[in-house]
Amino acid sequence: MDSKTFLDELLKTGREYAEKGQSIVKEQLNVDDKNDKRDATLDGMKKGAIAAGALALILGTKSGRQLSGAALKLGSLAALGGIAWKAWQNTQANKSAEAVEGSKAIGHIPIDKLEGEAANERAMILIKAMIAVAKSDGKMDDDEKDIINREIKRLGLDAKLEDVMQAGSVTPLSAKSVAKMANSEEVAAEIYLVSIMVADHENIQESGYINQLAEALDLSEDLVTELNTYRH
């Protein structure tokens, strides 16, 4: 599964959990703590189930956290790309028509319109952003790190995705590091959207991280306000 397909599955899974009001916890994945049963479950996973397992690992399995309302709206790459693009356009009223139409450069193309390596590279950026905010509270002991590394390997992801999941979960990126991956305001909008989707806004650390991210991405106040309308 390439990173674009993986991200699309993550978004779809997030929407399904949000629709059902379910918490993202290991028990709901029926992943048994006993190695033999857990192995059998994970080995038999298909794309959607792999995404569910990965999302649980990204968000953490110790507490019954729920996704924000944004997950209902960002349930696919098409939704993510379209919403980010629309929000950006809505804040361009005082700019020239040429600027609003945007450049033909890859950074100005919504993720759902990208193909091939460009699409996978953008998806990887957004996956890294999702992991960074979910792990920004820094609460992880050695046992949890071992569990995450072990279960990531059992998901059967390709090498790049596995490396990103492991590195991001154990040593989360800072808001500034995530922001540096944005090469346009449109990409920055996509990063911010996926981040508010997975953030626990009741958690002081994660809420603070979102504020730091908006500042590091250098998003205009109007654009942040526009994007935040999709949070609930």
Tab-separated table of N, CA and C in Angstrom, residues 71-210:
chain	number	residue	atom	x	y	z
A	71	ALA	N	-13.170	14.937	11.603
A	71	ALA	CA	-13.029	13.623	10.969
A	71	ALA	C	-14.238	13.278	10.112
A	72	LEU	N	-15.406	13.819	10.472
A	72	LEU	CA	-16.616	13.569	9.694
A	72	LEU	C	-16.543	14.248	8.332
A	73	LYS	N	-15.840	15.377	8.285
A	73	LYS	CA	-15.768	16.166	7.058
A	73	LYS	C	-14.555	15.803	6.210
A	74	LEU	N	-13.512	15.284	6.852
A	74	LEU	CA	-12.264	14.973	6.147
A	74	LEU	C	-12.134	13.470	5.946
A	75	GLY	N	-13.184	12.851	5.434
A	75	GLY	CA	-13.205	11.394	5.337
A	75	GLY	C	-12.591	10.801	4.101
A	76	SER	N	-11.901	11.606	3.308
A	76	SER	CA	-11.246	11.102	2.104
A	76	SER	C	-10.241	12.134	1.626
A	77	LEU	N	-9.356	11.724	0.720
A	77	LEU	CA	-8.398	12.670	0.155
A	77	LEU	C	-9.117	13.773	-0.611
A	78	ALA	N	-10.184	13.413	-1.304
A	78	ALA	CA	-10.938	14.402	-2.072
A	78	ALA	C	-11.517	15.475	-1.151
A	79	ALA	N	-12.030	15.042	0.001
A	79	ALA	CA	-12.591	15.993	0.960
A	79	ALA	C	-11.497	16.874	1.548
A	80	LEU	N	-10.391	16.267	1.936
A	80	LEU	CA	-9.279	17.014	2.518
A	80	LEU	C	-8.756	18.060	1.546
A	81	GLY	N	-8.436	17.616	0.330
A	81	GLY	CA	-7.899	18.535	-0.664
A	81	GLY	C	-8.886	19.621	-1.027
A	82	GLY	N	-10.154	19.247	-1.193
A	82	GLY	CA	-11.172	20.216	-1.575
A	82	GLY	C	-11.438	21.249	-0.504
A	83	ILE	N	-11.515	20.811	0.747
A	83	ILE	CA	-11.786	21.734	1.848
A	83	ILE	C	-10.626	22.702	2.050
A	84	ALA	N	-9.394	22.185	2.015
A	84	ALA	CA	-8.218	23.044	2.185
A	84	ALA	C	-8.157	24.084	1.073
A	85	TRP	N	-8.414	23.643	-0.149
A	85	TRP	CA	-8.365	24.545	-1.302
A	85	TRP	C	-9.460	25.608	-1.206
A	86	LYS	N	-10.676	25.193	-0.843
A	86	LYS	CA	-11.785	26.137	-0.724
A	86	LYS	C	-11.516	27.160	0.376
A	87	ALA	N	-11.001	26.684	1.506
A	87	ALA	CA	-10.698	27.587	2.618
A	87	ALA	C	-9.653	28.606	2.202
A	88	TRP	N	-8.629	28.144	1.483
A	88	TRP	CA	-7.581	29.054	1.015
A	88	TRP	C	-8.169	30.076	0.054
A	89	GLN	N	-8.985	29.627	-0.900
A	89	GLN	CA	-9.596	30.541	-1.869
A	89	GLN	C	-10.480	31.581	-1.185
A	90	ASN	N	-11.195	31.160	-0.152
A	90	ASN	CA	-12.109	32.072	0.546
A	90	ASN	C	-11.383	33.210	1.244
A	91	THR	N	-10.080	33.050	1.472
A	91	THR	CA	-9.311	34.101	2.151
A	91	THR	C	-8.525	34.956	1.169
A	92	GLN	N	-8.748	34.746	-0.112
A	92	GLN	CA	-7.974	35.458	-1.126
A	92	GLN	C	-8.735	36.610	-1.775
A	93	ALA	N	-9.817	37.059	-1.160
A	93	ALA	CA	-10.689	38.069	-1.765
A	93	ALA	C	-9.956	39.352	-2.147
A	94	ASN	N	-8.947	39.691	-1.383
A	94	ASN	CA	-8.249	40.949	-1.634
A	94	ASN	C	-7.007	40.785	-2.498
A	95	LYS	N	-6.841	39.583	-3.064
A	95	LYS	CA	-5.673	39.336	-3.903
A	95	LYS	C	-6.086	39.284	-5.365
A	96	SER	N	-5.101	39.309	-6.227
A	96	SER	CA	-5.392	39.319	-7.655
A	96	SER	C	-6.008	38.001	-8.097
A	97	ALA	N	-6.729	38.046	-9.222
A	97	ALA	CA	-7.345	36.834	-9.768
A	97	ALA	C	-6.293	35.799	-10.094
A	98	GLU	N	-5.126	36.264	-10.557
A	98	GLU	CA	-4.042	35.335	-10.899
A	98	GLU	C	-3.564	34.589	-9.666
A	99	ALA	N	-3.479	35.282	-8.549
A	99	ALA	CA	-3.013	34.645	-7.310
A	99	ALA	C	-4.020	33.632	-6.806
A	100	VAL	N	-5.293	33.956	-6.954
A	100	VAL	CA	-6.335	33.049	-6.488
A	100	VAL	C	-6.352	31.776	-7.308
A	101	GLU	N	-6.142	31.897	-8.601
A	101	GLU	CA	-6.107	30.718	-9.462
A	101	GLU	C	-4.944	29.822	-9.086
A	102	GLY	N	-3.877	30.467	-8.574
A	102	GLY	CA	-2.741	29.684	-8.092
A	102	GLY	C	-1.772	29.282	-9.171
A	103	SER	N	-0.611	28.883	-8.728
A	103	SER	CA	0.438	28.439	-9.630
A	103	SER	C	0.171	27.014	-10.082
A	104	LYS	N	0.843	26.606	-11.148
A	104	LYS	CA	0.744	25.228	-11.620
A	104	LYS	C	1.758	24.339	-10.901
A	105	ALA	N	2.544	24.960	-10.016
A	105	ALA	CA	3.539	24.183	-9.280
A	105	ALA	C	2.846	23.171	-8.379
A	106	ILE	N	3.530	22.075	-8.088
A	106	ILE	CA	2.949	20.989	-7.298
A	106	ILE	C	2.430	21.469	-5.947
A	107	GLY	N	3.137	22.411	-5.326
A	107	GLY	CA	2.722	22.899	-4.015
A	107	GLY	C	1.363	23.559	-4.005
A	108	HIS	N	0.874	23.965	-5.181
A	108	HIS	CA	-0.416	24.641	-5.258
A	108	HIS	C	-1.533	23.719	-5.736
A	109	ILE	N	-1.242	22.446	-5.881
A	109	ILE	CA	-2.232	21.475	-6.342
A	109	ILE	C	-2.758	20.685	-5.144
A	110	PRO	N	-4.080	20.600	-4.960
A	110	PRO	CA	-4.634	19.820	-3.840
A	110	PRO	C	-4.180	18.366	-3.905
A	111	ILE	N	-4.044	17.740	-2.767
A	111	ILE	CA	-3.501	16.381	-2.721
A	111	ILE	C	-4.299	15.398	-3.561
A	112	ASP	N	-5.613	15.560	-3.605
A	112	ASP	CA	-6.425	14.602	-4.358
A	112	ASP	C	-6.245	14.720	-5.868
A	113	LYS	N	-5.626	15.814	-6.318
A	113	LYS	CA	-5.382	16.007	-7.746
A	113	LYS	C	-3.980	15.566	-8.156
A	114	LEU	N	-3.146	15.244	-7.182
A	114	LEU	CA	-1.781	14.805	-7.471
A	114	LEU	C	-1.759	13.324	-7.824
A	115	GLU	N	-0.743	12.929	-8.563
A	115	GLU	CA	-0.588	11.524	-8.930
A	115	GLU	C	0.855	11.077	-8.717
A	116	GLY	N	1.048	9.777	-8.684
A	116	GLY	CA	2.391	9.200	-8.633
A	116	GLY	C	3.190	9.620	-7.421
A	117	GLU	N	4.475	9.854	-7.629
A	117	GLU	CA	5.387	10.161	-6.530
A	117	GLU	C	5.026	11.460	-5.824
A	118	ALA	N	4.544	12.441	-6.588
A	118	ALA	CA	4.152	13.714	-5.978
A	118	ALA	C	3.032	13.506	-4.965
A	119	ALA	N	2.073	12.654	-5.308
A	119	ALA	CA	0.960	12.357	-4.398
A	119	ALA	C	1.457	11.641	-3.154
A	120	ASN	N	2.362	10.690	-3.335
A	120	ASN	CA	2.882	9.931	-2.198
A	120	ASN	C	3.726	10.802	-1.278
A	121	GLU	N	4.487	11.732	-1.858
A	121	GLU	CA	5.302	12.628	-1.044
A	121	GLU	C	4.417	13.548	-0.205
A	122	ARG	N	3.353	14.082	-0.813
A	122	ARG	CA	2.435	14.948	-0.063
A	122	ARG	C	1.737	14.146	1.039
A	123	ALA	N	1.302	12.943	0.699
A	123	ALA	CA	0.629	12.104	1.690
A	123	ALA	C	1.549	11.804	2.865
A	124	MET	N	2.818	11.564	2.587
A	124	MET	CA	3.771	11.271	3.649
A	124	MET	C	3.913	12.461	4.589
A	125	ILE	N	3.906	13.663	4.034
A	125	ILE	CA	3.969	14.874	4.848
A	125	ILE	C	2.771	14.941	5.796
A	126	LEU	N	1.601	14.646	5.273
A	126	LEU	CA	0.381	14.734	6.077
A	126	LEU	C	0.310	13.633	7.134
A	127	ILE	N	0.825	12.465	6.803
A	127	ILE	CA	0.889	11.382	7.789
A	127	ILE	C	1.827	11.775	8.930
A	128	LYS	N	2.970	12.360	8.581
A	128	LYS	CA	3.913	12.823	9.602
A	128	LYS	C	3.261	13.874	10.495
A	129	ALA	N	2.471	14.751	9.888
A	129	ALA	CA	1.795	15.800	10.657
A	129	ALA	C	0.785	15.207	11.632
A	130	MET	N	0.050	14.191	11.192
A	130	MET	CA	-0.933	13.533	12.058
A	130	MET	C	-0.256	12.890	13.262
A	131	ILE	N	0.850	12.213	13.013
A	131	ILE	CA	1.568	11.545	14.098
A	131	ILE	C	2.120	12.572	15.072
A	132	ALA	N	2.660	13.673	14.536
A	132	ALA	CA	3.309	14.683	15.371
A	132	ALA	C	2.353	15.283	16.395
A	133	VAL	N	1.150	15.638	15.974
A	133	VAL	CA	0.217	16.252	16.921
A	133	VAL	C	-0.288	15.227	17.930
A	134	ALA	N	-0.532	14.008	17.491
A	134	ALA	CA	-1.053	12.982	18.398
A	134	ALA	C	-0.045	12.588	19.468
A	135	LYS	N	1.233	12.730	19.154
A	135	LYS	CA	2.281	12.359	20.108
A	135	LYS	C	2.896	13.569	20.802
A	136	SER	N	2.315	14.754	20.597
A	136	SER	CA	2.943	15.976	21.105
A	136	SER	C	2.879	16.119	22.617
A	137	ASP	N	2.035	15.308	23.293
A	137	ASP	CA	1.992	15.411	24.756
A	137	ASP	C	3.174	14.707	25.404
A	138	GLY	N	3.918	13.931	24.613
A	138	GLY	CA	5.160	13.326	25.084
A	138	GLY	C	5.012	12.231	26.103
A	139	LYS	N	3.795	11.746	26.325
A	139	LYS	CA	3.564	10.722	27.351
A	139	LYS	C	3.724	9.327	26.761
A	140	MET	N	4.925	8.790	26.855
A	140	MET	CA	5.166	7.451	26.331
A	140	MET	C	6.332	6.813	27.086
A	141	ASP	N	6.068	5.691	27.721
A	141	ASP	CA	7.143	5.001	28.423
A	141	ASP	C	7.782	3.972	27.489
A	142	ASP	N	8.846	3.322	27.978
A	142	ASP	CA	9.581	2.373	27.135
A	142	ASP	C	8.718	1.197	26.701
A	143	ASP	N	7.841	0.740	27.593
A	143	ASP	CA	6.970	-0.387	27.242
A	143	ASP	C	6.052	-0.023	26.080
A	144	GLU	N	5.502	1.190	26.114
A	144	GLU	CA	4.606	1.617	25.033
A	144	GLU	C	5.376	1.752	23.722
A	145	LYS	N	6.614	2.245	23.802
A	145	LYS	CA	7.439	2.357	22.595
A	145	LYS	C	7.677	0.984	21.980
A	146	ASP	N	7.969	0.012	22.838
A	146	ASP	CA	8.208	-1.354	22.349
A	146	ASP	C	6.956	-1.923	21.688
A	147	ILE	N	5.808	-1.698	22.317
A	147	ILE	CA	4.546	-2.196	21.759
A	147	ILE	C	4.275	-1.562	20.400
A	148	ILE	N	4.469	-0.254	20.312
A	148	ILE	CA	4.228	0.453	19.053
A	148	ILE	C	5.141	-0.067	17.956
A	149	ASN	N	6.428	-0.188	18.248
A	149	ASN	CA	7.377	-0.673	17.243
A	149	ASN	C	7.030	-2.085	16.788
A	150	ARG	N	6.664	-2.930	17.738
A	150	ARG	CA	6.342	-4.320	17.412
A	150	ARG	C	5.076	-4.406	16.556
A	151	GLU	N	4.058	-3.647	16.932
A	151	GLU	CA	2.797	-3.746	16.204
A	151	GLU	C	2.856	-3.038	14.850
A	152	ILE	N	3.679	-2.006	14.735
A	152	ILE	CA	3.865	-1.363	13.428
A	152	ILE	C	4.437	-2.363	12.439
A	153	LYS	N	5.396	-3.145	12.893
A	153	LYS	CA	5.999	-4.155	12.012
A	153	LYS	C	4.964	-5.177	11.565
A	154	ARG	N	4.035	-5.512	12.444
A	154	ARG	CA	3.040	-6.529	12.106
A	154	ARG	C	1.966	-6.020	11.141
A	155	LEU	N	1.896	-4.706	10.950
A	155	LEU	CA	0.896	-4.169	10.029
A	155	LEU	C	1.255	-4.434	8.569
A	156	GLY	N	2.523	-4.743	8.319
A	156	GLY	CA	2.929	-5.070	6.955
A	156	GLY	C	2.970	-3.875	6.021
A	157	LEU	N	3.303	-2.697	6.540
A	157	LEU	CA	3.418	-1.505	5.707
A	157	LEU	C	4.686	-1.571	4.876
A	158	ASP	N	4.770	-0.730	3.836
A	158	ASP	CA	6.018	-0.712	3.083
A	158	ASP	C	7.090	-0.036	3.936
A	159	ALA	N	8.339	-0.163	3.526
A	159	ALA	CA	9.472	0.254	4.362
A	159	ALA	C	9.404	1.731	4.753
A	160	LYS	N	9.059	2.604	3.801
A	160	LYS	CA	9.017	4.038	4.090
A	160	LYS	C	7.948	4.370	5.128
A	161	LEU	N	6.771	3.801	4.946
A	161	LEU	CA	5.686	4.058	5.894
A	161	LEU	C	6.014	3.521	7.278
A	162	GLU	N	6.613	2.353	7.312
A	162	GLU	CA	6.989	1.759	8.597
A	162	GLU	C	7.991	2.645	9.316
A	163	ASP	N	8.989	3.147	8.582
A	163	ASP	CA	9.998	4.025	9.181
A	163	ASP	C	9.362	5.303	9.724
A	164	VAL	N	8.455	5.885	8.951
A	164	VAL	CA	7.793	7.120	9.370
A	164	VAL	C	6.945	6.887	10.615
A	165	MET	N	6.210	5.786	10.643
A	165	MET	CA	5.379	5.459	11.803
A	165	MET	C	6.226	5.260	13.049
A	166	GLN	N	7.325	4.539	12.909
A	166	GLN	CA	8.177	4.256	14.059
A	166	GLN	C	8.872	5.513	14.560
A	167	ALA	N	9.512	6.233	13.644
A	167	ALA	CA	10.261	7.428	14.036
A	167	ALA	C	9.340	8.494	14.611
A	168	GLY	N	8.201	8.716	13.966
A	168	GLY	CA	7.284	9.748	14.423
A	168	GLY	C	6.619	9.424	15.737
A	169	SER	N	6.359	8.155	15.988
A	169	SER	CA	5.695	7.753	17.224
A	169	SER	C	6.627	7.821	18.419
A	170	VAL	N	7.878	7.455	18.216
A	170	VAL	CA	8.840	7.408	19.316
A	170	VAL	C	9.500	8.767	19.542
A	171	THR	N	9.813	9.475	18.457
A	171	THR	CA	10.436	10.795	18.557
A	171	THR	C	9.628	11.774	17.712
A	172	PRO	N	8.544	12.311	18.255
A	172	PRO	CA	7.647	13.173	17.474
A	172	PRO	C	8.333	14.429	16.949
A	173	LEU	N	7.907	14.869	15.772
A	173	LEU	CA	8.410	16.104	15.191
A	173	LEU	C	7.809	17.300	15.928
A	174	SER	N	8.557	18.379	16.000
A	174	SER	CA	8.038	19.609	16.589
A	174	SER	C	7.138	20.315	15.580
A	175	ALA	N	6.376	21.275	16.053
A	175	ALA	CA	5.507	22.042	15.156
A	175	ALA	C	6.333	22.755	14.091
A	176	LYS	N	7.488	23.265	14.474
A	176	LYS	CA	8.347	23.956	13.507
A	176	LYS	C	8.855	23.003	12.437
A	177	SER	N	9.215	21.791	12.845
A	177	SER	CA	9.710	20.803	11.877
A	177	SER	C	8.616	20.411	10.893
A	178	VAL	N	7.409	20.259	11.394
A	178	VAL	CA	6.280	19.930	10.520
A	178	VAL	C	6.027	21.075	9.548
A	179	ALA	N	6.058	22.297	10.055
A	179	ALA	CA	5.782	23.468	9.219
A	179	ALA	C	6.784	23.613	8.078
A	180	LYS	N	8.014	23.201	8.315
A	180	LYS	CA	9.045	23.318	7.281
A	180	LYS	C	8.747	22.442	6.069
A	181	MET	N	7.874	21.450	6.222
A	181	MET	CA	7.547	20.565	5.108
A	181	MET	C	6.546	21.193	4.136
A	182	ALA	N	5.941	22.311	4.538
A	182	ALA	CA	4.959	22.982	3.677
A	182	ALA	C	5.670	23.911	2.706
A	183	ASN	N	5.452	23.706	1.407
A	183	ASN	CA	6.087	24.565	0.408
A	183	ASN	C	5.106	25.554	-0.218
A	184	SER	N	3.921	25.660	0.363
A	184	SER	CA	2.946	26.652	-0.083
A	184	SER	C	1.889	26.791	1.007
A	185	GLU	N	1.112	27.868	0.918
A	185	GLU	CA	0.062	28.080	1.908
A	185	GLU	C	-1.038	27.033	1.774
A	186	GLU	N	-1.229	26.532	0.551
A	186	GLU	CA	-2.241	25.499	0.345
A	186	GLU	C	-1.849	24.190	1.027
A	187	VAL	N	-0.569	23.824	0.925
A	187	VAL	CA	-0.080	22.627	1.614
A	187	VAL	C	-0.163	22.841	3.126
A	188	ALA	N	0.173	24.053	3.560
A	188	ALA	CA	0.081	24.379	4.984
A	188	ALA	C	-1.350	24.204	5.485
A	189	ALA	N	-2.317	24.566	4.649
A	189	ALA	CA	-3.725	24.411	5.025
A	189	ALA	C	-4.086	22.943	5.188
A	190	GLU	N	-3.578	22.082	4.303
A	190	GLU	CA	-3.833	20.642	4.426
A	190	GLU	C	-3.208	20.087	5.696
A	191	ILE	N	-1.984	20.524	5.999
A	191	ILE	CA	-1.304	20.083	7.220
A	191	ILE	C	-2.117	20.482	8.451
A	192	TYR	N	-2.583	21.714	8.469
A	192	TYR	CA	-3.351	22.191	9.620
A	192	TYR	C	-4.656	21.416	9.768
A	193	LEU	N	-5.320	21.140	8.653
A	193	LEU	CA	-6.586	20.408	8.701
A	193	LEU	C	-6.432	19.010	9.287
A	194	VAL	N	-5.457	18.240	8.796
A	194	VAL	CA	-5.305	16.879	9.326
A	194	VAL	C	-4.862	16.914	10.780
A	195	SER	N	-4.164	17.980	11.159
A	195	SER	CA	-3.704	18.098	12.544
A	195	SER	C	-4.857	18.361	13.496
A	196	ILE	N	-5.773	19.268	13.124
A	196	ILE	CA	-6.905	19.528	14.024
A	196	ILE	C	-7.866	18.344	14.045
A	197	MET	N	-7.809	17.502	13.015
A	197	MET	CA	-8.665	16.319	12.992
A	197	MET	C	-8.272	15.323	14.073
A	198	VAL	N	-6.974	15.103	14.249
A	198	VAL	CA	-6.529	14.077	15.197
A	198	VAL	C	-6.206	14.631	16.576
A	199	ALA	N	-6.118	15.953	16.702
A	199	ALA	CA	-5.743	16.543	17.988
A	199	ALA	C	-6.827	16.345	19.038
A	200	ASP	N	-6.386	16.103	20.269
A	200	ASP	CA	-7.286	16.089	21.417
A	200	ASP	C	-7.311	17.519	21.944
A	201	HIS	N	-8.341	18.270	21.610
A	201	HIS	CA	-8.375	19.692	21.929
A	201	HIS	C	-8.625	19.956	23.410
A	202	GLU	N	-8.918	18.905	24.171
A	202	GLU	CA	-9.052	19.033	25.621
A	202	GLU	C	-7.711	18.821	26.316
A	203	ASN	N	-6.728	18.361	25.554
A	203	ASN	CA	-5.389	18.121	26.086
A	203	ASN	C	-4.572	19.401	25.937
A	204	ILE	N	-4.036	19.899	27.044
A	204	ILE	CA	-3.326	21.180	27.032
A	204	ILE	C	-2.138	21.152	26.079
A	205	GLN	N	-1.366	20.049	26.115
A	205	GLN	CA	-0.186	19.960	25.260
A	205	GLN	C	-0.562	19.944	23.779
A	206	GLU	N	-1.571	19.162	23.441
A	206	GLU	CA	-1.949	19.054	22.032
A	206	GLU	C	-2.618	20.330	21.533
A	207	SER	N	-3.419	20.952	22.375
A	207	SER	CA	-4.038	22.220	22.010
A	207	SER	C	-2.973	23.292	21.802
A	208	GLY	N	-1.968	23.287	22.689
A	208	GLY	CA	-0.861	24.230	22.549
A	208	GLY	C	-0.060	23.973	21.290
A	209	TYR	N	0.105	22.687	20.963
A	209	TYR	CA	0.824	22.318	19.742
A	209	TYR	C	0.112	22.887	18.515
A	210	ILE	N	-1.219	22.789	18.478
A	210	ILE	CA	-1.988	23.307	17.339
A	210	ILE	C	-1.760	24.806	17.177
